[in-house]
Amino acid sequence: MKAIHTGDWHIGKTLHGMERSDEHLNFLSQLCAIINKEQPEVLIISGDIYDSVAPTLASQKLYNKMLLELRATLPTMKIVVIAGNHDSSSRLELNSELWEAFDVTIVGNIERKEDEVNLEKHIVEIKGHNEEPCCFVIALPYIYHANYPLLDENVEISKMQQFHQKLIDCIAERNSHNLPIIMTGHLALSGVDIKGHESKHTHLVYENIEEFGNGYDYLALGHIHHPQFVVGCANARYAGSPFAMSFDEDYPHSITIVQIDNHGATPQIDEVQINPLVPLYTIPEEGGSLDEVLEAIENLPAEKAYIRVKLKVQDVLPMHDRRVIEEKFANIPAELCELYPVRTESETKESSVHLEELQQSSPMEIAMDYYRREFEEEMDDELKEMLLASIEQAEKRINEETA
């Protein structure tokens, strides 16, 4: 049997205010072409379908469009979707019965009925193009530790491992034809390369791969955006995100094709790269002076691209330099998304700001520079509008009091 493994679509994700639905449609076009060529029995989408637990109406429509086009590309292909930590499990499952009519199985959470866990919800039997059973998928969404059920208090292994192993054992009892077993998961495993996830605002909880138990043939993982095998495992892999979700994800993005002859066989795993619609560049990569930045802008390809500029500064980012750089982008197709200050001297949050620089800057410019230093990213448009309205209201009150 053959499966295609993808995930971490993050529909609704913006990049410093840039809307990215065209990039998702570009990915959809490439994925449909791959499906048409490979003719898989199952497509596995391993979580983080949306970027937010409360996706916009436009994001939900895009999700529906993507699933319907994938289904139409190969009507005999089963689609299995699990919820990730960015998804609302209840929202994702809301229309699950309707989606079953299109042979799409959606699993968002663990279901309990009268204190009994519905294990069958997580066991999906996949039929091949000839309508004969060809494999099993254990559909495991993102699950908080506290939500794992305690199946047997007399067993010394963790609740997580108990649950996973119980599902594998249930399949083993009915797997008389020795069909391959694919297990899904959405979490970070020890030893994973988290490039693109590093942030002081992101905290990853790592698990050991042993928590998934024994007896699966392939582990289809989501959550980490960098495509990779789990260290030391030839049958456990993160498919990664379909295109870069941030400037730090400066590596190729792809989907994974998995072929397994039978249960216990070594899977054949291939990676197919996805070509981005809009490339992301950081210039200069390690940061540069204003002259070096301007030269790097001159050397950009004449195409649409999203750009992060790294400008070396000694303290605060000079407003003059910002204006010069922004003007340089005015007549080229590349979009300036982020102007990132690289400080050449050690600086703490309590470091002083030159009075002269403050006097030349507006309250909004000062606030935006503070936000960059504090959160290491640009302030989004909604927050800018709220802050600007507050500044204008404060200035109006001051003018009225001094009139």
PDB file of C-alpha atoms in Angstrom, residues 87-387:
ATOM      1  CA  ASP A  87      -6.773  23.406  15.948  1.00  0.00           C
ATOM      2  CA  SER A  88     -10.023  23.397  17.872  1.00  0.00           C
ATOM      3  CA  SER A  89     -10.780  19.680  18.115  1.00  0.00           C
ATOM      4  CA  SER A  90     -14.526  20.279  18.473  1.00  0.00           C
ATOM      5  CA  ARG A  91     -14.618  22.726  15.563  1.00  0.00           C
ATOM      6  CA  LEU A  92     -12.653  20.345  13.358  1.00  0.00           C
ATOM      7  CA  GLU A  93     -14.998  17.456  14.211  1.00  0.00           C
ATOM      8  CA  LEU A  94     -18.154  19.547  13.813  1.00  0.00           C
ATOM      9  CA  ASN A  95     -18.885  18.280  10.291  1.00  0.00           C
ATOM     10  CA  SER A  96     -17.060  14.952  10.597  1.00  0.00           C
ATOM     11  CA  GLU A  97     -20.190  12.904   9.818  1.00  0.00           C
ATOM     12  CA  LEU A  98     -20.761  14.922   6.677  1.00  0.00           C
ATOM     13  CA  TRP A  99     -17.126  14.508   5.632  1.00  0.00           C
ATOM     14  CA  GLU A 100     -17.424  10.719   6.058  1.00  0.00           C
ATOM     15  CA  ALA A 101     -19.706  10.803   3.007  1.00  0.00           C
ATOM     16  CA  PHE A 102     -16.618  11.979   1.088  1.00  0.00           C
ATOM     17  CA  ASP A 103     -14.466   9.230   2.664  1.00  0.00           C
ATOM     18  CA  VAL A 104     -12.710  11.761   4.910  1.00  0.00           C
ATOM     19  CA  THR A 105     -12.176  10.705   8.531  1.00  0.00           C
ATOM     20  CA  ILE A 106     -11.535  13.497  11.033  1.00  0.00           C
ATOM     21  CA  VAL A 107     -10.349  12.773  14.573  1.00  0.00           C
ATOM     22  CA  GLY A 108     -10.046  15.663  17.001  1.00  0.00           C
ATOM     23  CA  ASN A 109     -10.085  14.157  20.487  1.00  0.00           C
ATOM     24  CA  ILE A 110     -10.603  11.126  22.703  1.00  0.00           C
ATOM     25  CA  GLU A 111     -14.253  10.197  23.085  1.00  0.00           C
ATOM     26  CA  ARG A 112     -15.674   8.714  26.263  1.00  0.00           C
ATOM     27  CA  LYS A 113     -19.080   7.081  26.599  1.00  0.00           C
ATOM     28  CA  GLU A 114     -20.247   6.216  30.115  1.00  0.00           C
ATOM     29  CA  ASP A 115     -16.645   6.190  31.381  1.00  0.00           C
ATOM     30  CA  GLU A 116     -15.627   3.891  28.527  1.00  0.00           C
ATOM     31  CA  VAL A 117     -13.102   5.073  25.954  1.00  0.00           C
ATOM     32  CA  ASN A 118     -14.212   4.733  22.334  1.00  0.00           C
ATOM     33  CA  LEU A 119     -11.097   3.089  20.915  1.00  0.00           C
ATOM     34  CA  GLU A 120     -12.786   2.383  17.592  1.00  0.00           C
ATOM     35  CA  LYS A 121     -12.862   6.089  16.843  1.00  0.00           C
ATOM     36  CA  HIS A 122      -9.079   6.019  16.401  1.00  0.00           C
ATOM     37  CA  ILE A 123      -8.888   2.838  14.271  1.00  0.00           C
ATOM     38  CA  VAL A 124      -9.406   3.494  10.558  1.00  0.00           C
ATOM     39  CA  GLU A 125      -9.371   0.550   8.157  1.00  0.00           C
ATOM     40  CA  ILE A 126      -8.163   1.665   4.734  1.00  0.00           C
ATOM     41  CA  LYS A 127      -9.422  -0.005   1.591  1.00  0.00           C
ATOM     42  CA  GLY A 128      -7.383  -0.067  -1.586  1.00  0.00           C
ATOM     43  CA  HIS A 129      -8.446   0.981  -5.046  1.00  0.00           C
ATOM     44  CA  ASN A 130      -9.899  -2.532  -5.473  1.00  0.00           C
ATOM     45  CA  GLU A 131     -12.048  -2.047  -2.327  1.00  0.00           C
ATOM     46  CA  GLU A 132     -10.039  -4.682  -0.449  1.00  0.00           C
ATOM     47  CA  PRO A 133      -8.529  -3.770   2.972  1.00  0.00           C
ATOM     48  CA  CYS A 134      -4.909  -2.662   2.548  1.00  0.00           C
ATOM     49  CA  CYS A 135      -3.835  -1.113   5.874  1.00  0.00           C
ATOM     50  CA  PHE A 136      -4.876   0.306   9.232  1.00  0.00           C
ATOM     51  CA  VAL A 137      -4.374   3.884  10.407  1.00  0.00           C
ATOM     52  CA  ILE A 138      -4.360   4.708  14.107  1.00  0.00           C
ATOM     53  CA  ALA A 139      -5.548   8.319  14.103  1.00  0.00           C
ATOM     54  CA  LEU A 140      -4.141  10.075  17.170  1.00  0.00           C
ATOM     55  CA  PRO A 141      -4.660  13.855  17.402  1.00  0.00           C
ATOM     56  CA  TYR A 142      -2.863  16.254  19.707  1.00  0.00           C
ATOM     57  CA  ILE A 143      -3.820  15.188  23.239  1.00  0.00           C
ATOM     58  CA  TYR A 144      -3.017  17.008  26.468  1.00  0.00           C
ATOM     59  CA  HIS A 145      -1.376  14.748  29.051  1.00  0.00           C
ATOM     60  CA  ALA A 146      -4.255  15.188  31.467  1.00  0.00           C
ATOM     61  CA  ASN A 147      -6.740  13.977  28.821  1.00  0.00           C
ATOM     62  CA  TYR A 148      -5.171  10.554  28.335  1.00  0.00           C
ATOM     63  CA  PRO A 149      -7.391   7.933  29.987  1.00  0.00           C
ATOM     64  CA  LEU A 150      -6.010   5.538  32.567  1.00  0.00           C
ATOM     65  CA  LEU A 151      -6.868   2.170  31.039  1.00  0.00           C
ATOM     66  CA  ASP A 152      -5.227   0.003  33.698  1.00  0.00           C
ATOM     67  CA  GLU A 153      -3.974   1.366  37.018  1.00  0.00           C
ATOM     68  CA  ASN A 154      -2.022  -1.851  37.661  1.00  0.00           C
ATOM     69  CA  VAL A 155       0.257  -1.329  34.647  1.00  0.00           C
ATOM     70  CA  GLU A 156       3.459   0.575  35.382  1.00  0.00           C
ATOM     71  CA  ILE A 157       3.842   2.260  31.995  1.00  0.00           C
ATOM     72  CA  SER A 158       2.455   5.783  31.442  1.00  0.00           C
ATOM     73  CA  LYS A 159      -1.177   6.508  30.529  1.00  0.00           C
ATOM     74  CA  MET A 160       0.054   7.739  27.157  1.00  0.00           C
ATOM     75  CA  GLN A 161       1.910   4.545  26.320  1.00  0.00           C
ATOM     76  CA  GLN A 162      -0.958   2.397  27.649  1.00  0.00           C
ATOM     77  CA  PHE A 163      -3.424   4.101  25.324  1.00  0.00           C
ATOM     78  CA  HIS A 164      -1.204   3.829  22.264  1.00  0.00           C
ATOM     79  CA  GLN A 165      -0.273   0.204  22.905  1.00  0.00           C
ATOM     80  CA  LYS A 166      -3.920  -0.746  23.507  1.00  0.00           C
ATOM     81  CA  LEU A 167      -4.855   0.564  20.067  1.00  0.00           C
ATOM     82  CA  ILE A 168      -2.009  -1.359  18.427  1.00  0.00           C
ATOM     83  CA  ASP A 169      -3.041  -4.526  20.269  1.00  0.00           C
ATOM     84  CA  CYS A 170      -6.668  -4.093  19.181  1.00  0.00           C
ATOM     85  CA  ILE A 171      -5.571  -4.016  15.556  1.00  0.00           C
ATOM     86  CA  ALA A 172      -3.255  -6.998  16.053  1.00  0.00           C
ATOM     87  CA  GLU A 173      -6.238  -9.091  17.151  1.00  0.00           C
ATOM     88  CA  ARG A 174      -8.082  -8.454  13.882  1.00  0.00           C
ATOM     89  CA  ASN A 175      -5.145  -8.137  11.478  1.00  0.00           C
ATOM     90  CA  SER A 176      -5.396 -11.634  10.031  1.00  0.00           C
ATOM     91  CA  HIS A 177      -4.122 -10.471   6.633  1.00  0.00           C
ATOM     92  CA  ASN A 178      -0.932  -8.946   8.054  1.00  0.00           C
ATOM     93  CA  LEU A 179      -1.808  -5.475   6.818  1.00  0.00           C
ATOM     94  CA  PRO A 180       0.538  -2.531   7.466  1.00  0.00           C
ATOM     95  CA  ILE A 181      -0.191  -0.322  10.497  1.00  0.00           C
ATOM     96  CA  ILE A 182       0.344   3.450  10.319  1.00  0.00           C
ATOM     97  CA  MET A 183       0.114   5.510  13.498  1.00  0.00           C
ATOM     98  CA  THR A 184      -0.232   9.288  13.607  1.00  0.00           C
ATOM     99  CA  GLY A 185       0.861  11.780  16.262  1.00  0.00           C
ATOM    100  CA  HIS A 186       1.133  15.513  16.815  1.00  0.00           C
ATOM    101  CA  LEU A 187       3.849  16.386  19.333  1.00  0.00           C
ATOM    102  CA  ALA A 188       7.568  17.018  19.712  1.00  0.00           C
ATOM    103  CA  LEU A 189       9.831  14.010  20.218  1.00  0.00           C
ATOM    104  CA  SER A 190      13.227  14.079  21.914  1.00  0.00           C
ATOM    105  CA  GLY A 191      16.149  14.822  19.625  1.00  0.00           C
ATOM    106  CA  VAL A 192      14.070  16.608  16.986  1.00  0.00           C
ATOM    107  CA  ASP A 193      15.533  19.544  15.040  1.00  0.00           C
ATOM    108  CA  ILE A 194      13.290  22.476  15.984  1.00  0.00           C
ATOM    109  CA  LYS A 195      14.785  25.053  13.625  1.00  0.00           C
ATOM    110  CA  GLY A 196      12.062  27.597  12.957  1.00  0.00           C
ATOM    111  CA  HIS A 197      10.386  26.960  16.304  1.00  0.00           C
ATOM    112  CA  GLU A 198      12.995  28.635  18.507  1.00  0.00           C
ATOM    113  CA  SER A 199      11.430  31.552  20.338  1.00  0.00           C
ATOM    114  CA  LYS A 200      11.315  32.800  23.874  1.00  0.00           C
ATOM    115  CA  HIS A 201       7.527  32.768  23.484  1.00  0.00           C
ATOM    116  CA  THR A 202       7.367  29.094  22.442  1.00  0.00           C
ATOM    117  CA  HIS A 203       7.696  26.236  24.904  1.00  0.00           C
ATOM    118  CA  LEU A 204       7.861  22.720  23.477  1.00  0.00           C
ATOM    119  CA  VAL A 205       7.221  19.650  25.616  1.00  0.00           C
ATOM    120  CA  TYR A 206       9.275  16.687  24.456  1.00  0.00           C
ATOM    121  CA  GLU A 207       8.249  13.049  24.641  1.00  0.00           C
ATOM    122  CA  ASN A 208      10.188   9.846  24.081  1.00  0.00           C
ATOM    123  CA  ILE A 209       9.274   7.774  21.049  1.00  0.00           C
ATOM    124  CA  GLU A 210       8.781   4.758  23.343  1.00  0.00           C
ATOM    125  CA  GLU A 211       5.498   6.377  24.407  1.00  0.00           C
ATOM    126  CA  PHE A 212       3.985   5.258  21.087  1.00  0.00           C
ATOM    127  CA  GLY A 213       4.375   1.611  21.993  1.00  0.00           C
ATOM    128  CA  ASN A 214       5.451  -1.227  19.703  1.00  0.00           C
ATOM    129  CA  GLY A 215       3.886  -2.720  16.627  1.00  0.00           C
ATOM    130  CA  TYR A 216       3.315   0.081  14.132  1.00  0.00           C
ATOM    131  CA  ASP A 217       5.066   0.120  10.746  1.00  0.00           C
ATOM    132  CA  TYR A 218       5.188   3.894  10.201  1.00  0.00           C
ATOM    133  CA  LEU A 219       4.695   6.839  12.539  1.00  0.00           C
ATOM    134  CA  ALA A 220       3.277   9.879  10.686  1.00  0.00           C
ATOM    135  CA  LEU A 221       4.143  12.896  12.813  1.00  0.00           C
ATOM    136  CA  GLY A 222       3.090  16.533  12.830  1.00  0.00           C
ATOM    137  CA  HIS A 223       3.919  19.619  14.915  1.00  0.00           C
ATOM    138  CA  ILE A 224       7.551  20.220  13.877  1.00  0.00           C
ATOM    139  CA  HIS A 225       7.847  22.137  10.595  1.00  0.00           C
ATOM    140  CA  HIS A 226      11.282  20.879   9.566  1.00  0.00           C
ATOM    141  CA  PRO A 227      10.864  17.622   7.537  1.00  0.00           C
ATOM    142  CA  GLN A 228      12.943  14.899   9.200  1.00  0.00           C
ATOM    143  CA  PHE A 229      13.184  11.397  10.555  1.00  0.00           C
ATOM    144  CA  VAL A 230      13.114  10.913  14.300  1.00  0.00           C
ATOM    145  CA  VAL A 231      16.673  10.288  15.471  1.00  0.00           C
ATOM    146  CA  GLY A 232      17.492   6.587  15.306  1.00  0.00           C
ATOM    147  CA  CYS A 233      14.185   5.615  13.651  1.00  0.00           C
ATOM    148  CA  ALA A 234      13.794   4.750   9.983  1.00  0.00           C
ATOM    149  CA  ASN A 235       9.996   4.496  10.252  1.00  0.00           C
ATOM    150  CA  ALA A 236       9.065   7.653  12.196  1.00  0.00           C
ATOM    151  CA  ARG A 237       8.987  10.970  10.379  1.00  0.00           C
ATOM    152  CA  TYR A 238       7.781  14.555  10.486  1.00  0.00           C
ATOM    153  CA  ALA A 239       6.353  15.577   7.103  1.00  0.00           C
ATOM    154  CA  GLY A 240       6.913  19.231   7.973  1.00  0.00           C
ATOM    155  CA  SER A 241       4.965  22.252   6.780  1.00  0.00           C
ATOM    156  CA  PRO A 242       4.251  22.628   3.031  1.00  0.00           C
ATOM    157  CA  PHE A 243       6.019  26.006   2.824  1.00  0.00           C
ATOM    158  CA  ALA A 244       7.913  28.289   5.198  1.00  0.00           C
ATOM    159  CA  MET A 245       5.680  29.696   7.910  1.00  0.00           C
ATOM    160  CA  SER A 246       8.388  32.099   9.102  1.00  0.00           C
ATOM    161  CA  PHE A 247      11.744  33.460   7.956  1.00  0.00           C
ATOM    162  CA  ASP A 248      13.545  31.057  10.293  1.00  0.00           C
ATOM    163  CA  GLU A 249      12.212  28.061   8.354  1.00  0.00           C
ATOM    164  CA  ASP A 250      14.928  28.506   5.723  1.00  0.00           C
ATOM    165  CA  TYR A 251      15.019  24.900   4.531  1.00  0.00           C
ATOM    166  CA  PRO A 252      13.255  22.919   1.772  1.00  0.00           C
ATOM    167  CA  HIS A 253       9.649  21.933   2.476  1.00  0.00           C
ATOM    168  CA  SER A 254       8.049  18.760   1.227  1.00  0.00           C
ATOM    169  CA  ILE A 255       5.513  15.961   1.558  1.00  0.00           C
ATOM    170  CA  THR A 256       6.386  12.329   2.341  1.00  0.00           C
ATOM    171  CA  ILE A 257       5.446   9.243   0.336  1.00  0.00           C
ATOM    172  CA  VAL A 258       5.354   5.965   2.269  1.00  0.00           C
ATOM    173  CA  GLN A 259       5.102   2.525   0.690  1.00  0.00           C
ATOM    174  CA  ILE A 260       4.722  -0.602   2.875  1.00  0.00           C
ATOM    175  CA  ASP A 261       4.277  -4.117   1.512  1.00  0.00           C
ATOM    176  CA  ASN A 262       2.942  -5.762   4.668  1.00  0.00           C
ATOM    177  CA  HIS A 263       2.983  -5.565   8.456  1.00  0.00           C
ATOM    178  CA  GLY A 264       6.551  -5.880   9.703  1.00  0.00           C
ATOM    179  CA  ALA A 265       8.124  -4.860   6.393  1.00  0.00           C
ATOM    180  CA  THR A 266      10.545  -1.943   6.207  1.00  0.00           C
ATOM    181  CA  PRO A 267       8.711   1.043   4.703  1.00  0.00           C
ATOM    182  CA  GLN A 268      10.062   2.708   1.584  1.00  0.00           C
ATOM    183  CA  ILE A 269      10.015   6.429   2.279  1.00  0.00           C
ATOM    184  CA  ASP A 270      10.488   9.169  -0.309  1.00  0.00           C
ATOM    185  CA  GLU A 271      10.389  12.943  -0.032  1.00  0.00           C
ATOM    186  CA  VAL A 272       8.887  15.195  -2.715  1.00  0.00           C
ATOM    187  CA  GLN A 273       9.830  18.855  -2.458  1.00  0.00           C
ATOM    188  CA  ILE A 274       7.170  21.547  -2.699  1.00  0.00           C
ATOM    189  CA  ASN A 275       8.169  24.627  -4.694  1.00  0.00           C
ATOM    190  CA  PRO A 276       7.146  27.820  -2.875  1.00  0.00           C
ATOM    191  CA  LEU A 277       4.999  30.362  -4.668  1.00  0.00           C
ATOM    192  CA  VAL A 278       6.658  33.263  -2.843  1.00  0.00           C
ATOM    193  CA  PRO A 279      10.246  32.749  -1.620  1.00  0.00           C
ATOM    194  CA  LEU A 280      11.385  34.144   1.731  1.00  0.00           C
ATOM    195  CA  TYR A 281      14.803  35.806   1.973  1.00  0.00           C
ATOM    196  CA  THR A 282      16.777  37.233   4.881  1.00  0.00           C
ATOM    197  CA  ILE A 283      19.295  39.895   3.764  1.00  0.00           C
ATOM    198  CA  PRO A 284      22.086  40.015   4.741  1.00  0.00           C
ATOM    199  CA  GLU A 285      21.873  36.615   6.420  1.00  0.00           C
ATOM    200  CA  GLU A 286      24.030  37.603   9.395  1.00  0.00           C
ATOM    201  CA  GLY A 287      23.089  41.279   9.306  1.00  0.00           C
ATOM    202  CA  GLY A 288      24.901  44.201   7.720  1.00  0.00           C
ATOM    203  CA  SER A 289      25.468  47.940   7.714  1.00  0.00           C
ATOM    204  CA  LEU A 290      23.063  50.282   5.927  1.00  0.00           C
ATOM    205  CA  ASP A 291      25.283  50.263   2.818  1.00  0.00           C
ATOM    206  CA  GLU A 292      25.436  46.455   2.849  1.00  0.00           C
ATOM    207  CA  VAL A 293      21.675  46.235   3.247  1.00  0.00           C
ATOM    208  CA  LEU A 294      21.067  48.605   0.326  1.00  0.00           C
ATOM    209  CA  GLU A 295      23.457  46.595  -1.838  1.00  0.00           C
ATOM    210  CA  ALA A 296      21.672  43.364  -0.906  1.00  0.00           C
ATOM    211  CA  ILE A 297      18.338  44.921  -1.889  1.00  0.00           C
ATOM    212  CA  GLU A 298      19.830  45.905  -5.271  1.00  0.00           C
ATOM    213  CA  ASN A 299      20.844  42.276  -5.847  1.00  0.00           C
ATOM    214  CA  LEU A 300      17.416  40.767  -5.104  1.00  0.00           C
ATOM    215  CA  PRO A 301      15.839  38.786  -7.976  1.00  0.00           C
ATOM    216  CA  ALA A 302      13.201  40.709  -9.912  1.00  0.00           C
ATOM    217  CA  GLU A 303      10.330  38.645  -8.512  1.00  0.00           C
ATOM    218  CA  LYS A 304       7.773  38.752  -5.749  1.00  0.00           C
ATOM    219  CA  ALA A 305       9.382  37.714  -2.476  1.00  0.00           C
ATOM    220  CA  TYR A 306       8.992  38.312   1.224  1.00  0.00           C
ATOM    221  CA  ILE A 307      12.047  39.958   2.755  1.00  0.00           C
ATOM    222  CA  ARG A 308      13.454  40.217   6.253  1.00  0.00           C
ATOM    223  CA  VAL A 309      16.197  42.807   6.504  1.00  0.00           C
ATOM    224  CA  LYS A 310      18.797  42.443   9.255  1.00  0.00           C
ATOM    225  CA  LEU A 311      20.407  45.783   9.991  1.00  0.00           C
ATOM    226  CA  LYS A 312      23.364  46.057  12.360  1.00  0.00           C
ATOM    227  CA  VAL A 313      22.856  48.768  14.979  1.00  0.00           C
ATOM    228  CA  GLN A 314      24.607  49.750  18.175  1.00  0.00           C
ATOM    229  CA  ASP A 315      21.507  50.613  20.144  1.00  0.00           C
ATOM    230  CA  VAL A 316      18.073  51.505  18.788  1.00  0.00           C
ATOM    231  CA  LEU A 317      17.217  51.231  15.112  1.00  0.00           C
ATOM    232  CA  PRO A 318      17.756  54.686  13.542  1.00  0.00           C
ATOM    233  CA  MET A 319      14.545  56.041  12.065  1.00  0.00           C
ATOM    234  CA  HIS A 320      16.526  57.583   9.188  1.00  0.00           C
ATOM    235  CA  ASP A 321      17.867  54.144   8.215  1.00  0.00           C
ATOM    236  CA  ARG A 322      14.369  52.672   8.413  1.00  0.00           C
ATOM    237  CA  ARG A 323      12.999  55.309   6.040  1.00  0.00           C
ATOM    238  CA  VAL A 324      15.868  54.848   3.562  1.00  0.00           C
ATOM    239  CA  ILE A 325      15.333  51.070   3.487  1.00  0.00           C
ATOM    240  CA  GLU A 326      11.548  51.365   3.131  1.00  0.00           C
ATOM    241  CA  GLU A 327      11.974  53.809   0.226  1.00  0.00           C
ATOM    242  CA  LYS A 328      14.295  51.312  -1.469  1.00  0.00           C
ATOM    243  CA  PHE A 329      11.466  48.772  -1.571  1.00  0.00           C
ATOM    244  CA  ALA A 330       8.959  51.212  -3.029  1.00  0.00           C
ATOM    245  CA  ASN A 331       9.597  50.325  -6.682  1.00  0.00           C
ATOM    246  CA  ILE A 332      10.537  46.643  -6.610  1.00  0.00           C
ATOM    247  CA  PRO A 333       8.276  43.548  -6.511  1.00  0.00           C
ATOM    248  CA  ALA A 334       9.801  42.233  -3.254  1.00  0.00           C
ATOM    249  CA  GLU A 335       7.895  43.033  -0.053  1.00  0.00           C
ATOM    250  CA  LEU A 336       9.671  44.267   3.075  1.00  0.00           C
ATOM    251  CA  CYS A 337       8.066  42.254   5.861  1.00  0.00           C
ATOM    252  CA  GLU A 338      10.442  42.800   8.743  1.00  0.00           C
ATOM    253  CA  LEU A 339      13.284  45.135   9.603  1.00  0.00           C
ATOM    254  CA  TYR A 340      15.223  43.287  12.270  1.00  0.00           C
ATOM    255  CA  PRO A 341      17.888  45.096  14.329  1.00  0.00           C
ATOM    256  CA  VAL A 342      21.081  43.110  14.972  1.00  0.00           C
ATOM    257  CA  ARG A 343      22.785  44.778  17.906  1.00  0.00           C
ATOM    258  CA  THR A 344      26.555  44.902  17.816  1.00  0.00           C
ATOM    259  CA  GLU A 345      26.899  45.703  21.508  1.00  0.00           C
ATOM    260  CA  SER A 346      25.476  43.798  24.465  1.00  0.00           C
ATOM    261  CA  GLU A 347      22.152  45.243  25.498  1.00  0.00           C
ATOM    262  CA  THR A 348      19.629  44.575  28.221  1.00  0.00           C
ATOM    263  CA  LYS A 349      16.017  45.617  28.386  1.00  0.00           C
ATOM    264  CA  GLU A 350      17.042  48.326  30.849  1.00  0.00           C
ATOM    265  CA  SER A 351      19.631  49.855  28.493  1.00  0.00           C
ATOM    266  CA  SER A 352      19.236  53.582  27.994  1.00  0.00           C
ATOM    267  CA  VAL A 353      17.882  55.081  24.802  1.00  0.00           C
ATOM    268  CA  HIS A 354      19.608  58.200  23.501  1.00  0.00           C
ATOM    269  CA  LEU A 355      17.567  61.306  24.299  1.00  0.00           C
ATOM    270  CA  GLU A 356      18.312  62.837  20.898  1.00  0.00           C
ATOM    271  CA  GLU A 357      16.921  59.775  19.104  1.00  0.00           C
ATOM    272  CA  LEU A 358      13.789  59.882  21.248  1.00  0.00           C
ATOM    273  CA  GLN A 359      13.240  63.537  20.506  1.00  0.00           C
ATOM    274  CA  GLN A 360      13.340  62.836  16.762  1.00  0.00           C
ATOM    275  CA  SER A 361      10.919  59.901  16.976  1.00  0.00           C
ATOM    276  CA  SER A 362       7.152  59.844  17.224  1.00  0.00           C
ATOM    277  CA  PRO A 363       5.427  57.953  20.075  1.00  0.00           C
ATOM    278  CA  MET A 364       4.330  55.330  17.535  1.00  0.00           C
ATOM    279  CA  GLU A 365       7.902  54.812  16.286  1.00  0.00           C
ATOM    280  CA  ILE A 366       9.169  54.457  19.871  1.00  0.00           C
ATOM    281  CA  ALA A 367       6.454  51.913  20.678  1.00  0.00           C
ATOM    282  CA  MET A 368       7.148  49.889  17.528  1.00  0.00           C
ATOM    283  CA  ASP A 369      10.883  49.799  18.260  1.00  0.00           C
ATOM    284  CA  TYR A 370      10.221  48.656  21.832  1.00  0.00           C
ATOM    285  CA  TYR A 371       7.911  45.928  20.514  1.00  0.00           C
ATOM    286  CA  ARG A 372      10.616  44.703  18.111  1.00  0.00           C
ATOM    287  CA  ARG A 373      13.204  44.495  20.886  1.00  0.00           C
ATOM    288  CA  GLU A 374      10.832  42.831  23.343  1.00  0.00           C
ATOM    289  CA  PHE A 375       9.153  40.280  21.047  1.00  0.00           C
ATOM    290  CA  GLU A 376      11.711  39.989  18.219  1.00  0.00           C
ATOM    291  CA  GLU A 377       9.076  40.599  15.550  1.00  0.00           C
ATOM    292  CA  GLU A 378       7.066  43.400  13.984  1.00  0.00           C
ATOM    293  CA  MET A 379       3.871  44.698  15.565  1.00  0.00           C
ATOM    294  CA  ASP A 380       0.807  43.456  13.656  1.00  0.00           C
ATOM    295  CA  ASP A 381      -1.569  45.861  11.918  1.00  0.00           C
ATOM    296  CA  GLU A 382      -4.433  45.414  14.390  1.00  0.00           C
ATOM    297  CA  LEU A 383      -2.240  46.315  17.354  1.00  0.00           C
ATOM    298  CA  LYS A 384      -0.805  49.283  15.432  1.00  0.00           C
ATOM    299  CA  GLU A 385      -4.308  50.625  14.819  1.00  0.00           C
ATOM    300  CA  MET A 386      -5.294  50.225  18.469  1.00  0.00           C
ATOM    301  CA  LEU A 387      -2.106  51.901  19.673  1.00  0.00           C
TER     302      LEU A 387
END
